[in-house]
């Protein structure tokens, strides 16, 4: 709202000042009559002002442009308008630029020359204009849903899940061993506490690891009968893990885990690792 | 892309607004063009379109019915066909290509314990009959388990046993050996090695009563508690 | 209609129909058949489909990329065309027939001038940071503008720039290309001329110029808090 007022006032003040000048100039000034969008900042204003020069943006007179801008801001200020900081910053900078362009270069002065600064401003204006033209071209293209269309009745693609099963040699051996021992052993619960020591785990792993040429979940090394009871399983898992670390330390195995809570896998170190 | 004949709206309007003009001035587009129009309409429509509606949408003088005959012919044998649904027309993918509307995702799962054990028995004892497998496992072998292994091509039927009933036997396949990195079934570690490896370490002292512990692995609960000596000793 | 070669069970069919046997068993279907398949897949989808996905869905040994070349040619000048969008392909009605489709037209939200310009800058300068967009437009980019473009899925975050603060960049999406009928960002209108004129260069200002509002790029690139409201809200 405040912005719109500002615009309107700017236009009015500008239009008033143009009263006494020629029709051609008035026409040019009308380029400044802003549409509802208003100016989008100092650069936008500069670009609009530059159009009154009716030349290629590359050949624009930055000096003239700076003068126009400063006049504009001056008029706005005369109306005791609270001009946005951006516009004032730009005004100050353009005033500085103007002085640099007008005065002979001071060799003791540091920084870029007035010409360099002016060239860059011209470049910025040209670039902004180019982007606006490009945007217009883009929006004028044939567009999906307006000029060309996609299939009206898409067919759903059914997701078919195919499950393949796999097993490792270790699974096979353990499965067989389980069968061959089953009839003969008693549940551990009867003659053992629910504690599986690391020494036991280590001894067991040492015997088994020779067969772990492929990555194998350490849980598959749990002793028979320790997999189901949560207490025993915990103890056996911890011991087996500790034993795996020990074996890794000895350089006999590699351990890996793809992410937090993912299965921990081991495989023996063998010829391919040497 | 847009170098086709431009049929932008003003023309249409003109035709619509001036129905009594000289015919030559607003001649209907050539039939090939009408065919293109029908094609685009059918493609983009969310539901089948009647000839009447097509004619309404197309420039004055068009004959959608005729254009459709050409269009339908053009799509004969293609991956898409022009079909009539009641009074209306639509385009559909060719029925024989329905299988393309599926996206397959492959998921790898661990073989069930029952399947692993069955497989192990076949590997260690081949050729082995179903009855023998059941005897070793102590539970009946479900048909699903055997079928699964057959389907995976890890086992196949061997020759029949020369015993009463001439039962079929199962043996492992080259694919099985390949998967497990074995050059022959004899490469499977023997019981002695299994024991040395600690897999059979938990032998209780002889004479204790076996408790069977197999409650967790029966797939169909048919316990054959045979208590018989094992058939296949090393 | 369904007198086409049935491809739903290639193996079975091949065995049944072809005494040439083994070899043909897993051979890829003829290219004409592959073309039909690509046609059906593209036809059935509103979204562009990547060559990779087509190959995944088609029988083993198919070469969708090759089949698509044939298919595209076949649809040249038709009411529907086969278009390439980035790495993917789609079927779209010919743009000159848009007038037939008033019924299907979807009202797109009107974009503000700021949004249109921001979109163009991202398209032509991508990957581009927020600071660079602001430098070009001379005003700060409002969060709403970027959010709107992100929500429309016309832009997305690109990788961070290897400059101090590692600001995020914006790039356009395949949806953007699809919407504007572009095969790749290289096809943007006037891109070559703009590049030749040096207008797509990131030319650093000599000394300090207050045009870019020198708003420091925030770590996540989304928040600019330079304490300055936009001067002229659209």
mmCIF file of C-alpha atoms in Angstrom, chain B residues 8-109:
data_model
loop_
_atom_site.group_PDB
_atom_site.id
_atom_site.type_symbol
_atom_site.label_atom_id
_atom_site.label_comp_id
_atom_site.label_asym_id
_atom_site.label_seq_id
_atom_site.Cartn_x
_atom_site.Cartn_y
_atom_site.Cartn_z
ATOM 1 C CA UNK B 8 -5.303 -21.557 -33.918
ATOM 2 C CA UNK B 9 -8.549 -20.446 -32.427
ATOM 3 C CA UNK B 10 -9.425 -17.420 -34.579
ATOM 4 C CA UNK B 11 -9.995 -19.697 -37.561
ATOM 5 C CA UNK B 12 -12.320 -21.881 -35.625
ATOM 6 C CA UNK B 13 -14.234 -18.919 -34.386
ATOM 7 C CA UNK B 14 -14.531 -17.573 -37.853
ATOM 8 C CA UNK B 15 -15.955 -20.825 -39.078
ATOM 9 C CA UNK B 16 -18.351 -21.090 -36.236
ATOM 10 C CA UNK B 17 -19.567 -17.545 -36.518
ATOM 11 C CA UNK B 18 -20.066 -17.612 -40.234
ATOM 12 C CA UNK B 19 -21.857 -20.776 -41.121
ATOM 13 C CA UNK B 20 -23.272 -19.550 -44.379
ATOM 14 C CA UNK B 21 -20.036 -18.525 -45.997
ATOM 15 C CA UNK B 22 -18.904 -19.789 -49.350
ATOM 16 C CA UNK B 23 -17.813 -23.310 -48.917
ATOM 17 C CA UNK B 24 -14.414 -22.867 -50.495
ATOM 18 C CA UNK B 25 -13.450 -20.195 -48.013
ATOM 19 C CA UNK B 26 -13.739 -22.349 -44.957
ATOM 20 C CA UNK B 27 -13.245 -25.723 -46.464
ATOM 21 C CA UNK B 28 -12.857 -28.543 -44.021
ATOM 22 C CA UNK B 29 -9.242 -29.519 -43.383
ATOM 23 C CA UNK B 30 -7.928 -32.452 -45.429
ATOM 24 C CA UNK B 31 -8.819 -35.843 -44.045
ATOM 25 C CA UNK B 32 -5.234 -36.509 -42.950
ATOM 26 C CA UNK B 33 -5.478 -33.410 -40.827
ATOM 27 C CA UNK B 34 -8.800 -34.518 -39.400
ATOM 28 C CA UNK B 35 -7.205 -37.809 -38.524
ATOM 29 C CA UNK B 36 -4.477 -35.974 -36.580
ATOM 30 C CA UNK B 37 -7.174 -34.091 -34.715
ATOM 31 C CA UNK B 38 -9.060 -37.228 -33.738
ATOM 32 C CA UNK B 39 -5.779 -38.755 -32.660
ATOM 33 C CA UNK B 40 -4.926 -35.830 -30.392
ATOM 34 C CA UNK B 41 -8.414 -35.678 -28.916
ATOM 35 C CA UNK B 42 -8.549 -39.380 -28.141
ATOM 36 C CA UNK B 43 -5.059 -39.325 -26.716
ATOM 37 C CA UNK B 44 -5.648 -36.454 -24.330
ATOM 38 C CA UNK B 45 -9.221 -37.210 -23.283
ATOM 39 C CA UNK B 46 -9.891 -38.617 -19.899
ATOM 40 C CA UNK B 47 -12.827 -40.630 -21.168
ATOM 41 C CA UNK B 48 -14.078 -42.091 -24.430
ATOM 42 C CA UNK B 49 -15.278 -39.428 -26.872
ATOM 43 C CA UNK B 50 -18.356 -39.742 -29.051
ATOM 44 C CA UNK B 51 -18.256 -38.944 -32.755
ATOM 45 C CA UNK B 52 -20.686 -36.145 -32.097
ATOM 46 C CA UNK B 53 -18.472 -34.515 -29.542
ATOM 47 C CA UNK B 54 -15.449 -34.869 -31.782
ATOM 48 C CA UNK B 55 -17.306 -33.175 -34.599
ATOM 49 C CA UNK B 56 -18.258 -30.395 -32.222
ATOM 50 C CA UNK B 57 -14.698 -29.848 -31.201
ATOM 51 C CA UNK B 58 -13.201 -30.085 -34.673
ATOM 52 C CA UNK B 59 -13.445 -27.273 -37.236
ATOM 53 C CA UNK B 60 -16.609 -26.951 -39.225
ATOM 54 C CA UNK B 61 -17.036 -29.484 -42.014
ATOM 55 C CA UNK B 62 -14.949 -32.202 -40.413
ATOM 56 C CA UNK B 63 -16.151 -35.758 -40.464
ATOM 57 C CA UNK B 64 -14.838 -37.458 -37.361
ATOM 58 C CA UNK B 65 -16.475 -40.766 -38.251
ATOM 59 C CA UNK B 66 -14.512 -41.004 -41.436
ATOM 60 C CA UNK B 67 -11.286 -39.794 -39.862
ATOM 61 C CA UNK B 68 -11.682 -42.435 -37.174
ATOM 62 C CA UNK B 69 -11.855 -45.204 -39.749
ATOM 63 C CA UNK B 70 -8.470 -44.075 -41.067
ATOM 64 C CA UNK B 71 -7.058 -43.635 -37.622
ATOM 65 C CA UNK B 72 -8.165 -47.030 -36.471
ATOM 66 C CA UNK B 73 -6.559 -48.587 -39.509
ATOM 67 C CA UNK B 74 -3.336 -46.705 -38.929
ATOM 68 C CA UNK B 75 -3.050 -48.143 -35.462
ATOM 69 C CA UNK B 76 -3.730 -51.733 -36.479
ATOM 70 C CA UNK B 77 -1.002 -53.975 -35.159
ATOM 71 C CA UNK B 78 0.625 -51.145 -33.216
ATOM 72 C CA UNK B 79 1.289 -50.917 -29.506
ATOM 73 C CA UNK B 80 -1.800 -48.770 -29.110
ATOM 74 C CA UNK B 81 -5.208 -49.364 -30.647
ATOM 75 C CA UNK B 82 -8.281 -47.310 -31.408
ATOM 76 C CA UNK B 83 -11.304 -48.995 -29.902
ATOM 77 C CA UNK B 84 -15.008 -48.335 -29.837
ATOM 78 C CA UNK B 85 -16.621 -48.340 -26.426
ATOM 79 C CA UNK B 86 -20.383 -48.127 -26.743
ATOM 80 C CA UNK B 87 -21.003 -45.053 -28.870
ATOM 81 C CA UNK B 88 -17.694 -43.529 -28.048
ATOM 82 C CA UNK B 89 -14.102 -43.981 -29.091
ATOM 83 C CA UNK B 90 -10.929 -44.307 -27.118
ATOM 84 C CA UNK B 91 -7.317 -45.307 -27.445
ATOM 85 C CA UNK B 92 -5.961 -48.155 -25.405
ATOM 86 C CA UNK B 93 -2.679 -50.007 -25.179
ATOM 87 C CA UNK B 94 -2.703 -53.252 -27.111
ATOM 88 C CA UNK B 95 -4.003 -56.007 -24.846
ATOM 89 C CA UNK B 96 -1.045 -58.278 -25.517
ATOM 90 C CA UNK B 97 1.313 -55.666 -24.084
ATOM 91 C CA UNK B 98 -0.362 -55.541 -20.699
ATOM 92 C CA UNK B 99 2.660 -57.219 -19.168
ATOM 93 C CA UNK B 100 4.611 -54.003 -19.754
ATOM 94 C CA UNK B 101 2.439 -52.214 -17.254
ATOM 95 C CA UNK B 102 4.239 -53.971 -14.491
ATOM 96 C CA UNK B 103 7.303 -52.944 -12.693
ATOM 97 C CA UNK B 104 9.201 -55.778 -11.211
ATOM 98 C CA UNK B 105 11.135 -55.343 -8.047
ATOM 99 C CA UNK B 106 13.343 -58.160 -6.948
ATOM 100 C CA UNK B 107 13.750 -58.813 -3.300
ATOM 101 C CA UNK B 108 16.202 -61.259 -1.864
ATOM 102 C CA UNK B 109 15.242 -63.163 1.218
#
